[in-house]
Each structure stands twice: as C-alpha cells, then as structure tokens.
PDB file of C-alpha atoms and ligand atoms in Angstrom:
ATOM      1  CA  MET A   1     -26.777  -2.418   2.885  1.00  0.00           C
ATOM      2  CA  GLY A   2     -24.369  -5.044   4.791  1.00  0.00           C
ATOM      3  CA  LEU A   3     -21.178  -5.670   3.562  1.00  0.00           C
ATOM      4  CA  GLU A   4     -21.596  -9.433   3.067  1.00  0.00           C
ATOM      5  CA  GLN A   5     -24.706  -8.388   0.660  1.00  0.00           C
ATOM      6  CA  ILE A   6     -22.553  -6.856  -1.421  1.00  0.00           C
ATOM      7  CA  TYR A   7     -19.838  -9.792  -1.940  1.00  0.00           C
ATOM      8  CA  ASP A   8     -21.026 -12.676  -4.112  1.00  0.00           C
ATOM      9  CA  ARG A   9     -19.439 -16.114  -5.455  1.00  0.00           C
ATOM     10  CA  GLU A  10     -17.313 -17.530  -8.222  1.00  0.00           C
ATOM     11  CA  ALA A  11     -14.693 -15.507  -6.117  1.00  0.00           C
ATOM     12  CA  ALA A  12     -11.293 -17.378  -7.637  1.00  0.00           C
ATOM     13  CA  HIS A  13     -11.913 -15.897 -11.173  1.00  0.00           C
ATOM     14  CA  ARG A  14     -12.397 -12.926  -9.354  1.00  0.00           C
ATOM     15  CA  PRO A  15     -10.345  -9.288  -9.657  1.00  0.00           C
ATOM     16  CA  ILE A  16      -8.282  -8.570  -5.943  1.00  0.00           C
ATOM     17  CA  GLY A  17      -8.794  -5.385  -5.201  1.00  0.00           C
ATOM     18  CA  VAL A  18      -5.801  -2.658  -4.259  1.00  0.00           C
ATOM     19  CA  PHE A  19      -6.643   0.392  -2.550  1.00  0.00           C
ATOM     20  CA  ASP A  20      -4.233   3.602  -1.450  1.00  0.00           C
ATOM     21  CA  SER A  21      -5.408   7.018  -0.756  1.00  0.00           C
ATOM     22  CA  GLY A  22      -3.466   8.044  -3.882  1.00  0.00           C
ATOM     23  CA  VAL A  23      -0.540   6.896  -6.339  1.00  0.00           C
ATOM     24  CA  GLY A  24       1.553   5.044  -3.141  1.00  0.00           C
ATOM     25  CA  GLY A  25      -0.373   1.835  -3.615  1.00  0.00           C
ATOM     26  CA  LEU A  26       1.143   1.367  -7.456  1.00  0.00           C
ATOM     27  CA  THR A  27       4.583   0.298  -5.622  1.00  0.00           C
ATOM     28  CA  VAL A  28       2.213  -2.763  -4.263  1.00  0.00           C
ATOM     29  CA  PHE A  29      -0.378  -3.390  -7.491  1.00  0.00           C
ATOM     30  CA  ARG A  30       3.108  -3.354  -9.571  1.00  0.00           C
ATOM     31  CA  GLU A  31       4.788  -6.123  -7.259  1.00  0.00           C
ATOM     32  CA  ILE A  32       1.341  -7.933  -7.381  1.00  0.00           C
ATOM     33  CA  MET A  33       1.352  -8.010 -11.286  1.00  0.00           C
ATOM     34  CA  ARG A  34       5.227  -9.583 -11.324  1.00  0.00           C
ATOM     35  CA  GLN A  35       4.492 -12.085  -8.309  1.00  0.00           C
ATOM     36  CA  MET A  36       0.549 -12.710  -9.815  1.00  0.00           C
ATOM     37  CA  PRO A  37       0.555 -12.773 -13.450  1.00  0.00           C
ATOM     38  CA  GLY A  38      -2.376 -14.857 -13.882  1.00  0.00           C
ATOM     39  CA  GLU A  39      -4.525 -12.360 -11.513  1.00  0.00           C
ATOM     40  CA  ARG A  40      -6.785  -9.536 -12.195  1.00  0.00           C
ATOM     41  CA  ILE A  41      -6.567  -6.764 -10.239  1.00  0.00           C
ATOM     42  CA  VAL A  42      -8.577  -3.437  -9.417  1.00  0.00           C
ATOM     43  CA  TYR A  43      -7.181  -0.423  -8.343  1.00  0.00           C
ATOM     44  CA  PHE A  44      -8.543   2.212  -6.257  1.00  0.00           C
ATOM     45  CA  GLY A  45      -6.442   5.277  -5.353  1.00  0.00           C
ATOM     46  CA  ASP A  46      -8.440   7.971  -2.961  1.00  0.00           C
ATOM     47  CA  THR A  47      -7.512  11.081  -4.901  1.00  0.00           C
ATOM     48  CA  ALA A  48      -9.499  13.435  -3.889  1.00  0.00           C
ATOM     49  CA  ARG A  49      -8.509  12.764  -0.255  1.00  0.00           C
ATOM     50  CA  VAL A  50      -5.018  12.093   0.095  1.00  0.00           C
ATOM     51  CA  PRO A  51      -3.628  13.468   2.341  1.00  0.00           C
ATOM     52  CA  TYR A  52      -4.580  10.601   5.066  1.00  0.00           C
ATOM     53  CA  GLY A  53      -1.536  10.310   6.566  1.00  0.00           C
ATOM     54  CA  SER A  54      -2.411  13.891   8.969  1.00  0.00           C
ATOM     55  CA  LYS A  55      -6.064  13.012   9.096  1.00  0.00           C
ATOM     56  CA  SER A  56      -7.869  11.298  11.841  1.00  0.00           C
ATOM     57  CA  ARG A  57      -7.925   7.546  12.690  1.00  0.00           C
ATOM     58  CA  ASP A  58     -12.069   7.831  12.446  1.00  0.00           C
ATOM     59  CA  THR A  59     -11.798   9.692   8.978  1.00  0.00           C
ATOM     60  CA  ILE A  60      -9.401   7.550   7.892  1.00  0.00           C
ATOM     61  CA  LEU A  61     -11.633   4.002   8.922  1.00  0.00           C
ATOM     62  CA  ARG A  62     -15.127   5.804   7.251  1.00  0.00           C
ATOM     63  CA  PHE A  63     -12.822   6.580   4.057  1.00  0.00           C
ATOM     64  CA  SER A  64     -11.677   3.176   4.282  1.00  0.00           C
ATOM     65  CA  ARG A  65     -14.695   1.320   4.485  1.00  0.00           C
ATOM     66  CA  GLN A  66     -16.181   3.571   1.962  1.00  0.00           C
ATOM     67  CA  ILE A  67     -13.336   2.047  -0.642  1.00  0.00           C
ATOM     68  CA  VAL A  68     -13.707  -1.610   0.665  1.00  0.00           C
ATOM     69  CA  ARG A  69     -17.656  -1.502  -0.506  1.00  0.00           C
ATOM     70  CA  PHE A  70     -16.592  -0.035  -3.544  1.00  0.00           C
ATOM     71  CA  LEU A  71     -14.024  -2.931  -3.917  1.00  0.00           C
ATOM     72  CA  LEU A  72     -16.592  -5.201  -2.838  1.00  0.00           C
ATOM     73  CA  GLY A  73     -19.297  -3.990  -5.000  1.00  0.00           C
ATOM     74  CA  GLN A  74     -16.515  -4.930  -8.470  1.00  0.00           C
ATOM     75  CA  GLY A  75     -16.239  -7.828  -7.476  1.00  0.00           C
ATOM     76  CA  VAL A  76     -13.171  -8.829  -5.788  1.00  0.00           C
ATOM     77  CA  LYS A  77     -12.013 -11.826  -4.157  1.00  0.00           C
ATOM     78  CA  ALA A  78      -9.438 -10.167  -1.785  1.00  0.00           C
ATOM     79  CA  ILE A  79      -8.172  -6.606  -0.582  1.00  0.00           C
ATOM     80  CA  VAL A  80      -5.438  -5.451  -0.196  1.00  0.00           C
ATOM     81  CA  VAL A  81      -4.657  -2.380   2.119  1.00  0.00           C
ATOM     82  CA  ALA A  82      -1.801  -0.616  -0.160  1.00  0.00           C
ATOM     83  CA  CYS A  83      -1.156   2.095   2.651  1.00  0.00           C
ATOM     84  CA  ASN A  84       0.329   1.639   5.680  1.00  0.00           C
ATOM     85  CA  THR A  85      -1.642   4.748   7.151  1.00  0.00           C
ATOM     86  CA  ALA A  86      -4.933   2.939   6.641  1.00  0.00           C
ATOM     87  CA  SER A  87      -3.832  -0.620   7.528  1.00  0.00           C
ATOM     88  CA  ALA A  88      -2.053   1.170  10.778  1.00  0.00           C
ATOM     89  CA  ASN A  89      -5.536   3.038  11.646  1.00  0.00           C
ATOM     90  CA  ALA A  90      -8.665   0.950  10.188  1.00  0.00           C
ATOM     91  CA  LEU A  91      -7.139  -2.957   8.858  1.00  0.00           C
ATOM     92  CA  PRO A  92      -8.185  -4.802  12.337  1.00  0.00           C
ATOM     93  CA  VAL A  93     -11.941  -3.189  12.140  1.00  0.00           C
ATOM     94  CA  LEU A  94     -12.703  -4.090   8.262  1.00  0.00           C
ATOM     95  CA  GLU A  95     -10.857  -7.452   9.210  1.00  0.00           C
ATOM     96  CA  GLU A  96     -14.160  -8.168  11.227  1.00  0.00           C
ATOM     97  CA  GLU A  97     -16.216  -6.300   8.796  1.00  0.00           C
ATOM     98  CA  CYS A  98     -14.925  -7.530   5.197  1.00  0.00           C
ATOM     99  CA  PRO A  99     -16.766 -10.958   3.906  1.00  0.00           C
ATOM    100  CA  VAL A 100     -13.633 -11.941   1.732  1.00  0.00           C
ATOM    101  CA  PRO A 101      -9.735 -11.543   2.972  1.00  0.00           C
ATOM    102  CA  ILE A 102      -8.281  -8.479   3.546  1.00  0.00           C
ATOM    103  CA  ILE A 103      -4.771  -8.260   4.481  1.00  0.00           C
ATOM    104  CA  GLY A 104      -1.947  -4.648   4.823  1.00  0.00           C
ATOM    105  CA  VAL A 105       1.113  -4.013   4.647  1.00  0.00           C
ATOM    106  CA  ILE A 106       2.458  -3.484   7.832  1.00  0.00           C
ATOM    107  CA  VAL A 107       2.910  -6.792   9.220  1.00  0.00           C
ATOM    108  CA  PRO A 108       4.676  -8.077   6.053  1.00  0.00           C
ATOM    109  CA  GLY A 109       6.937  -5.289   6.652  1.00  0.00           C
ATOM    110  CA  ALA A 110       7.811  -5.936   9.984  1.00  0.00           C
ATOM    111  CA  LYS A 111       8.095  -9.552   9.274  1.00  0.00           C
ATOM    112  CA  THR A 112      11.198  -8.680   6.977  1.00  0.00           C
ATOM    113  CA  ALA A 113      12.823  -6.006   8.809  1.00  0.00           C
ATOM    114  CA  ALA A 114      12.903  -7.863  11.893  1.00  0.00           C
ATOM    115  CA  GLU A 115      14.451 -10.828  10.086  1.00  0.00           C
ATOM    116  CA  VAL A 116      17.124  -8.789   7.914  1.00  0.00           C
ATOM    117  CA  SER A 117      18.561  -6.420  11.109  1.00  0.00           C
ATOM    118  CA  ARG A 118      22.113  -6.911  12.256  1.00  0.00           C
ATOM    119  CA  ASN A 119      22.005  -5.051  15.314  1.00  0.00           C
ATOM    120  CA  GLY A 120      17.827  -4.766  16.651  1.00  0.00           C
ATOM    121  CA  ARG A 121      17.532  -1.026  15.489  1.00  0.00           C
ATOM    122  CA  ILE A 122      15.698  -0.513  12.911  1.00  0.00           C
ATOM    123  CA  GLY A 123      13.583   2.790  11.955  1.00  0.00           C
ATOM    124  CA  VAL A 124      11.119   2.881  10.351  1.00  0.00           C
ATOM    125  CA  ILE A 125       9.024   6.461   8.233  1.00  0.00           C
ATOM    126  CA  GLY A 126       5.753   7.162   7.483  1.00  0.00           C
ATOM    127  CA  THR A 127       2.868   9.343   7.645  1.00  0.00           C
ATOM    128  CA  THR A 128       2.324  11.116  11.188  1.00  0.00           C
ATOM    129  CA  ALA A 129      -0.707   8.364  11.674  1.00  0.00           C
ATOM    130  CA  THR A 130       1.380   5.534  10.830  1.00  0.00           C
ATOM    131  CA  ILE A 131       3.856   6.533  13.464  1.00  0.00           C
ATOM    132  CA  THR A 132       1.561   7.710  16.195  1.00  0.00           C
ATOM    133  CA  SER A 133      -0.536   4.501  16.170  1.00  0.00           C
ATOM    134  CA  GLY A 134       2.765   2.869  16.784  1.00  0.00           C
ATOM    135  CA  VAL A 135       1.947  -0.106  14.771  1.00  0.00           C
ATOM    136  CA  TYR A 136       5.146  -1.078  13.318  1.00  0.00           C
ATOM    137  CA  SER A 137       7.149  -1.164  16.978  1.00  0.00           C
ATOM    138  CA  GLU A 138       4.270  -2.942  18.435  1.00  0.00           C
ATOM    139  CA  VAL A 139       4.387  -5.918  15.424  1.00  0.00           C
ATOM    140  CA  ILE A 140       8.101  -5.479  15.406  1.00  0.00           C
ATOM    141  CA  ARG A 141       9.158  -5.964  19.199  1.00  0.00           C
ATOM    142  CA  GLN A 142       6.430  -9.426  19.209  1.00  0.00           C
ATOM    143  CA  LEU A 143       8.447 -10.622  16.324  1.00  0.00           C
ATOM    144  CA  ARG A 144      12.280  -9.315  18.125  1.00  0.00           C
ATOM    145  CA  PRO A 145      11.575  -8.356  21.433  1.00  0.00           C
ATOM    146  CA  ASP A 146      15.031  -7.619  21.511  1.00  0.00           C
ATOM    147  CA  ALA A 147      14.369  -4.719  18.786  1.00  0.00           C
ATOM    148  CA  GLN A 148      14.220  -0.842  19.328  1.00  0.00           C
ATOM    149  CA  VAL A 149      12.131   0.462  16.902  1.00  0.00           C
ATOM    150  CA  LEU A 150      12.786   4.449  16.229  1.00  0.00           C
ATOM    151  CA  GLY A 151      10.436   5.605  14.096  1.00  0.00           C
ATOM    152  CA  ARG A 152       9.967   9.282  12.362  1.00  0.00           C
ATOM    153  CA  ALA A 153       7.080  10.370  10.469  1.00  0.00           C
ATOM    154  CA  CYS A 154       7.523  12.594   7.523  1.00  0.00           C
ATOM    155  CA  PRO A 155       4.427  14.691   6.682  1.00  0.00           C
ATOM    156  CA  LEU A 156       5.950  16.594   3.648  1.00  0.00           C
ATOM    157  CA  PHE A 157       7.597  13.661   1.147  1.00  0.00           C
ATOM    158  CA  CYS A 158       3.747  12.285   0.109  1.00  0.00           C
ATOM    159  CA  PRO A 159       2.862  15.769  -1.501  1.00  0.00           C
ATOM    160  CA  LEU A 160       6.638  15.688  -2.620  1.00  0.00           C
ATOM    161  CA  VAL A 161       5.537  12.389  -4.268  1.00  0.00           C
ATOM    162  CA  GLU A 162       2.214  13.126  -5.917  1.00  0.00           C
ATOM    163  CA  GLU A 163       4.314  16.645  -7.691  1.00  0.00           C
ATOM    164  CA  GLY A 164       6.282  14.071  -9.126  1.00  0.00           C
ATOM    165  CA  LEU A 165       9.424  15.557  -7.603  1.00  0.00           C
ATOM    166  CA  TRP A 166      11.230  12.121  -7.258  1.00  0.00           C
ATOM    167  CA  GLU A 167      14.306  12.945  -8.140  1.00  0.00           C
ATOM    168  CA  ASP A 168      14.798  17.292  -7.207  1.00  0.00           C
ATOM    169  CA  PRO A 169      17.312  18.355  -4.541  1.00  0.00           C
ATOM    170  CA  VAL A 170      14.410  19.755  -2.408  1.00  0.00           C
ATOM    171  CA  THR A 171      13.301  16.335  -2.103  1.00  0.00           C
ATOM    172  CA  ASP A 172      16.960  15.449  -0.949  1.00  0.00           C
ATOM    173  CA  GLU A 173      17.387  17.699   1.592  1.00  0.00           C
ATOM    174  CA  ILE A 174      13.873  17.127   3.004  1.00  0.00           C
ATOM    175  CA  ALA A 175      15.356  13.663   3.248  1.00  0.00           C
ATOM    176  CA  ARG A 176      18.339  14.790   5.317  1.00  0.00           C
ATOM    177  CA  ARG A 177      16.349  16.495   7.610  1.00  0.00           C
ATOM    178  CA  TYR A 178      13.584  13.242   8.641  1.00  0.00           C
ATOM    179  CA  ILE A 179      16.327  10.612   7.934  1.00  0.00           C
ATOM    180  CA  SER A 180      19.400  12.369  10.025  1.00  0.00           C
ATOM    181  CA  GLU A 181      18.324  11.294  12.926  1.00  0.00           C
ATOM    182  CA  LEU A 182      17.398   7.727  13.029  1.00  0.00           C
ATOM    183  CA  THR A 183      21.336   7.280  11.354  1.00  0.00           C
ATOM    184  CA  GLY A 184      22.585   9.402  13.531  1.00  0.00           C
ATOM    185  CA  ARG A 185      20.610   6.741  16.564  1.00  0.00           C
ATOM    186  CA  GLY A 186      22.302   3.711  14.526  1.00  0.00           C
ATOM    187  CA  ILE A 187      19.669   2.014  13.262  1.00  0.00           C
ATOM    188  CA  ASP A 188      20.809  -0.465   9.721  1.00  0.00           C
ATOM    189  CA  THR A 189      17.635  -1.019   8.801  1.00  0.00           C
ATOM    190  CA  LEU A 190      14.647   1.056   7.599  1.00  0.00           C
ATOM    191  CA  ILE A 191      11.369  -0.068   6.553  1.00  0.00           C
ATOM    192  CA  LEU A 192       9.363   2.934   3.831  1.00  0.00           C
ATOM    193  CA  GLY A 193       6.622   2.708   5.898  1.00  0.00           C
ATOM    194  CA  CYS A 194       4.125   4.458   3.543  1.00  0.00           C
ATOM    195  CA  THR A 195       3.753   2.877   0.322  1.00  0.00           C
ATOM    196  CA  HIS A 196       4.495   6.365  -1.477  1.00  0.00           C
ATOM    197  CA  TYR A 197       7.378   6.309  -0.529  1.00  0.00           C
ATOM    198  CA  PRO A 198       9.319   3.458  -2.358  1.00  0.00           C
ATOM    199  CA  LEU A 199       9.062   5.961  -5.456  1.00  0.00           C
ATOM    200  CA  ILE A 200      11.618   8.812  -3.591  1.00  0.00           C
ATOM    201  CA  SER A 201      13.425   5.226  -2.923  1.00  0.00           C
ATOM    202  CA  LYS A 202      17.320   6.541  -4.592  1.00  0.00           C
ATOM    203  CA  ALA A 203      16.600   9.797  -2.459  1.00  0.00           C
ATOM    204  CA  ILE A 204      16.137   7.995   0.686  1.00  0.00           C
ATOM    205  CA  GLY A 205      18.562   5.859   0.122  1.00  0.00           C
ATOM    206  CA  ARG A 206      21.729   7.751  -0.865  1.00  0.00           C
ATOM    207  CA  ILE A 207      21.089   9.513   2.665  1.00  0.00           C
ATOM    208  CA  ALA A 208      20.576   6.544   4.846  1.00  0.00           C
ATOM    209  CA  GLY A 209      23.945   5.500   3.631  1.00  0.00           C
ATOM    210  CA  GLU A 210      25.259   2.254   2.406  1.00  0.00           C
ATOM    211  CA  GLY A 211      25.116   0.936   5.692  1.00  0.00           C
ATOM    212  CA  VAL A 212      21.155   0.345   6.074  1.00  0.00           C
ATOM    213  CA  THR A 213      18.835  -1.631   4.519  1.00  0.00           C
ATOM    214  CA  LEU A 214      15.798  -0.471   2.872  1.00  0.00           C
ATOM    215  CA  VAL A 215      13.180  -2.550   3.612  1.00  0.00           C
ATOM    216  CA  ASN A 216      10.270  -2.310   1.017  1.00  0.00           C
ATOM    217  CA  PRO A 217       7.093  -4.396   2.201  1.00  0.00           C
ATOM    218  CA  ALA A 218       5.628  -4.210  -1.376  1.00  0.00           C
ATOM    219  CA  TYR A 219       7.247  -7.179  -2.134  1.00  0.00           C
ATOM    220  CA  GLU A 220       6.422  -9.413   1.431  1.00  0.00           C
ATOM    221  CA  THR A 221       2.818  -7.864   1.137  1.00  0.00           C
ATOM    222  CA  ALA A 222       2.571  -9.607  -2.726  1.00  0.00           C
ATOM    223  CA  ARG A 223       4.219 -12.916  -1.553  1.00  0.00           C
ATOM    224  CA  GLU A 224       2.015 -12.930   1.484  1.00  0.00           C
ATOM    225  CA  LEU A 225      -1.251 -12.684  -0.553  1.00  0.00           C
ATOM    226  CA  HIS A 226       0.139 -15.378  -3.224  1.00  0.00           C
ATOM    227  CA  ILE A 227       0.136 -17.867  -0.021  1.00  0.00           C
ATOM    228  CA  LEU A 228      -3.362 -16.184   1.385  1.00  0.00           C
ATOM    229  CA  LEU A 229      -4.632 -17.255  -1.972  1.00  0.00           C
ATOM    230  CA  ARG A 230      -3.378 -20.463  -2.595  1.00  0.00           C
ATOM    231  CA  GLU A 231      -4.165 -20.900   1.393  1.00  0.00           C
ATOM    232  CA  LYS A 232      -8.225 -20.121   0.346  1.00  0.00           C
ATOM    233  CA  LYS A 233      -8.100 -21.645  -3.317  1.00  0.00           C
ATOM    234  CA  LEU A 234      -9.009 -18.691  -4.931  1.00  0.00           C
ATOM    235  CA  GLU A 235      -5.922 -18.281  -7.124  1.00  0.00           C
ATOM    236  CA  ASN A 236      -6.924 -17.717 -10.427  1.00  0.00           C
ATOM    237  CA  PRO A 237      -6.689 -21.260 -12.350  1.00  0.00           C
ATOM    238  CA  ASP A 238      -7.427 -19.512 -16.043  1.00  0.00           C
ATOM    239  CA  ILE A 239      -4.611 -18.108 -16.903  1.00  0.00           C
ATOM    240  CA  PRO A 240      -4.853 -18.160 -20.464  1.00  0.00           C
ATOM    241  CA  VAL A 241      -8.273 -16.768 -20.845  1.00  0.00           C
ATOM    242  CA  LEU A 242      -7.180 -13.386 -19.191  1.00  0.00           C
ATOM    243  CA  GLY A 243      -7.112 -11.259 -22.673  1.00  0.00           C
ATOM    244  CA  SER A 244      -4.862  -8.064 -22.152  1.00  0.00           C
ATOM    245  CA  THR A 245      -3.952  -6.370 -19.910  1.00  0.00           C
ATOM    246  CA  GLU A 246      -6.624  -3.187 -20.125  1.00  0.00           C
ATOM    247  CA  GLU A 247      -8.789  -6.123 -19.178  1.00  0.00           C
ATOM    248  CA  ARG A 248      -6.473  -7.532 -16.239  1.00  0.00           C
ATOM    249  CA  TYR A 249      -6.494  -4.043 -15.181  1.00  0.00           C
ATOM    250  CA  SER A 250      -8.681  -1.161 -13.920  1.00  0.00           C
ATOM    251  CA  PHE A 251      -7.516   1.794 -11.996  1.00  0.00           C
ATOM    252  CA  TYR A 252     -10.368   3.821 -10.501  1.00  0.00           C
ATOM    253  CA  VAL A 253      -9.758   7.296  -8.971  1.00  0.00           C
ATOM    254  CA  SER A 254     -12.354   9.794  -6.851  1.00  0.00           C
ATOM    255  CA  ASP A 255     -10.477  12.793  -8.402  1.00  0.00           C
ATOM    256  CA  MET A 256      -7.651  13.361 -11.305  1.00  0.00           C
ATOM    257  CA  ALA A 257      -8.292  10.561 -13.168  1.00  0.00           C
ATOM    258  CA  ASP A 258      -5.680  12.252 -15.998  1.00  0.00           C
ATOM    259  CA  LYS A 259      -2.882  13.048 -13.997  1.00  0.00           C
ATOM    260  CA  PHE A 260      -2.907  10.373 -12.013  1.00  0.00           C
ATOM    261  CA  ARG A 261      -3.336   7.585 -15.388  1.00  0.00           C
ATOM    262  CA  GLY A 262       0.195  10.519 -15.861  1.00  0.00           C
ATOM    263  CA  PHE A 263       1.685   8.767 -13.039  1.00  0.00           C
ATOM    264  CA  ALA A 264       0.568   4.854 -13.147  1.00  0.00           C
ATOM    265  CA  ASN A 265       2.855   5.071 -16.277  1.00  0.00           C
ATOM    266  CA  SER A 266       5.858   6.244 -15.209  1.00  0.00           C
ATOM    267  CA  ILE A 267       4.835   3.304 -12.113  1.00  0.00           C
ATOM    268  CA  ILE A 268       2.986   0.782 -14.483  1.00  0.00           C
ATOM    269  CA  PRO A 269       5.464  -1.178 -16.948  1.00  0.00           C
ATOM    270  CA  TYR A 270       3.140  -1.027 -19.688  1.00  0.00           C
ATOM    271  CA  GLY A 271       1.122   1.810 -21.221  1.00  0.00           C
ATOM    272  CA  VAL A 272      -2.047   2.222 -19.064  1.00  0.00           C
ATOM    273  CA  LEU A 273      -4.640   4.077 -20.934  1.00  0.00           C
ATOM    274  CA  SER A 274      -7.859   4.478 -18.472  1.00  0.00           C
ATOM    275  CA  ALA A 275      -8.352   5.457 -15.472  1.00  0.00           C
ATOM    276  CA  LYS A 276     -12.115   6.288 -13.960  1.00  0.00           C
ATOM    277  CA  ALA A 277     -13.038   8.904 -11.872  1.00  0.00           C
ATOM    278  CA  VAL A 278     -15.759   8.090  -9.404  1.00  0.00           C
ATOM    279  CA  THR A 279     -17.789   9.297  -6.442  1.00  0.00           C
ATOM    280  CA  LEU A 280     -17.856   7.797  -3.252  1.00  0.00           C
ATOM    281  CA  GLU A 281     -20.657   7.686  -0.772  1.00  0.00           C
ATOM    282  CA  ASP A 282     -21.165   6.761   2.769  1.00  0.00           C
ATOM    283  CA  GLN A 283     -23.924   3.985   2.543  1.00  0.00           C
TER     284      GLN A 283
HETATM  285  N1  DGL B 301       0.681   5.697   0.980  1.00  0.00           N
HETATM  286  C1  DGL B 301       0.170   6.092   2.096  1.00  0.00           C
HETATM  287  C2  DGL B 301       1.029   5.481   3.320  1.00  0.00           C
HETATM  288  O1  DGL B 301       1.125   4.169   3.086  1.00  0.00           O
HETATM  289  C3  DGL B 301      -0.310   6.897   2.841  1.00  0.00           C
HETATM  290  C4  DGL B 301      -0.229   8.380   2.034  1.00  0.00           C
HETATM  291  C5  DGL B 301      -1.082   9.603   2.871  1.00  0.00           C
HETATM  292  O2  DGL B 301      -2.091   9.539   2.606  1.00  0.00           O
HETATM  293  O3  DGL B 301      -1.042  10.288   3.682  1.00  0.00           O
HETATM  294  O4  DGL B 301       0.640   5.443   4.483  1.00  0.00           O
END
C-alpha cells in the first residue's frame, strides 16, 4: 500500500506524530507539549532496535519508513523525526514519500548554533551515523560560510542514557574523553546532536565549561513545527475539547513498554499511565 492511501482527512484535529529510536525523542515531545498545549501527540520509540547510531543508512531508512507508516496509520497530520540519526540519514527520502509535512531536528539546531556562536567554532556531538553523514556541517556552512564545524561521535552516550546513568561518575568520565577534544580546539558552541543528550546535559555542560553555549535543537524544532502547522492551516482549532492528558498523548514502543513508561515519567511533566508495545512490519 502506498503512503498516500494510509493518510486521511480532517487534518487539523489529528495528532502530531513524533518518533525516535528510543527515549531521546521525549525531549522533543516535551518541548512540543510545552509550546503547543492544544495539540494531540502520538509518540513512537523503537526500543527494540535502539541504538540507530551504529547502523547503516539503509537500515536506518528502512526502520524510519516502517515508523512513518505506523504513524500515518494512527492518522497523524504531521511528523517530527525527533532523532538526529534518522533526520541525517533518512529525512530527504521521507520528505519525498510522506503525504503529510515532516520535519527533522538538524536544520533547527544548526540554525540556532550558527546564530549564537561568536567565534564561528561550533562543536557537534552525535551518534556515529549522524557525525559521519556530515549533515550538520553542511547545513551550518550554508548558513554561515565562515564557520568551522568540529564533529565528534559519542557512541557510548546513548546506552548511558538508556541505562538511566544521567548523573553518574561514569557519564562524566566518558563526557570528558569526548568533549575535551572539542573544547581544546576552541569551540564556543556545542550542539547536542542526538535527542538523548539533553538528558545528560548537566554532565556535558560541566565538562564543556561555562564559556561554551549548549544548543538543544528540541526548542527550535518545536518552534518550526508550530510555524509549519500555522502555515499549512493545521493547528488544532479546538483546544477546549481536548480532554485529559491520557486522551491527548499516546505512547507506542517496539519493546519493553514498562521500562519506557518509567523513563517517560522522569522526562514528561505529568503521569504517563501507559505505553503500548507494537510490532512493526515491512510493508
Ligand atoms: N536519539 C537519537 C538521535 O537523536 C538516536 C540515538 C541512537 O539510536 O543511536 O540521534
């Protein structure tokens, strides 16, 4: 079945779809909730297959397509790829195929960094697949040709976050190894180029030091989504009929629903009562 056939009408009342390989995208979900309290959101975390960052482009694209199909099946009116790895490796293809507006997290984060950096030396930390794609550096250099973009893959961060070691000496030690390499080269701005990283931003900030501005693309992504919904006349006009948080927000994962729910409760500022496990199939 083609993607167009899954999509339906009555768009403005429909939810926004948000996805990530795991819990990291909840940092974007939280920001969308905060900036657009009148919207319903369906979140999907691919907890059975996290991490994406060590996988090939083809695999990341295949997983992302399956999730987009699932979200379209939930009747979403727009999709946020709340995963840098999927944004870097799959977004251009998804944009062509997807019948609803779809945005990623890279352009919003790159724009902010290009604006806030004083000396033009911008560090980017992310998964191996994000850093090797070179997408951040490409987008930043288009916006600010004088910029020097220094990337560093941090493959151990994602498992540390998924294991809940947000405030732990091990995380600080690993952050030191990754980040001192960038601070030693004079960066004044550091993009948290993986949606998992805002959850360990305290450790990252401690190591990067006060002179380095951390950029969390979640804020700008939610802002761009808001502008896009307004432009496409897709903002929900019926805020008062939205109902309880349980009715507004739903969470799906591909495995370990209870563990995910526990995480969601430490990230989302209301009690998340349920997360459903579903199986995604190739179609
Ligand atoms: N949270 C994801 C990102 O923004 C991916 C982490 C992973 O699955 O490796 O890149």
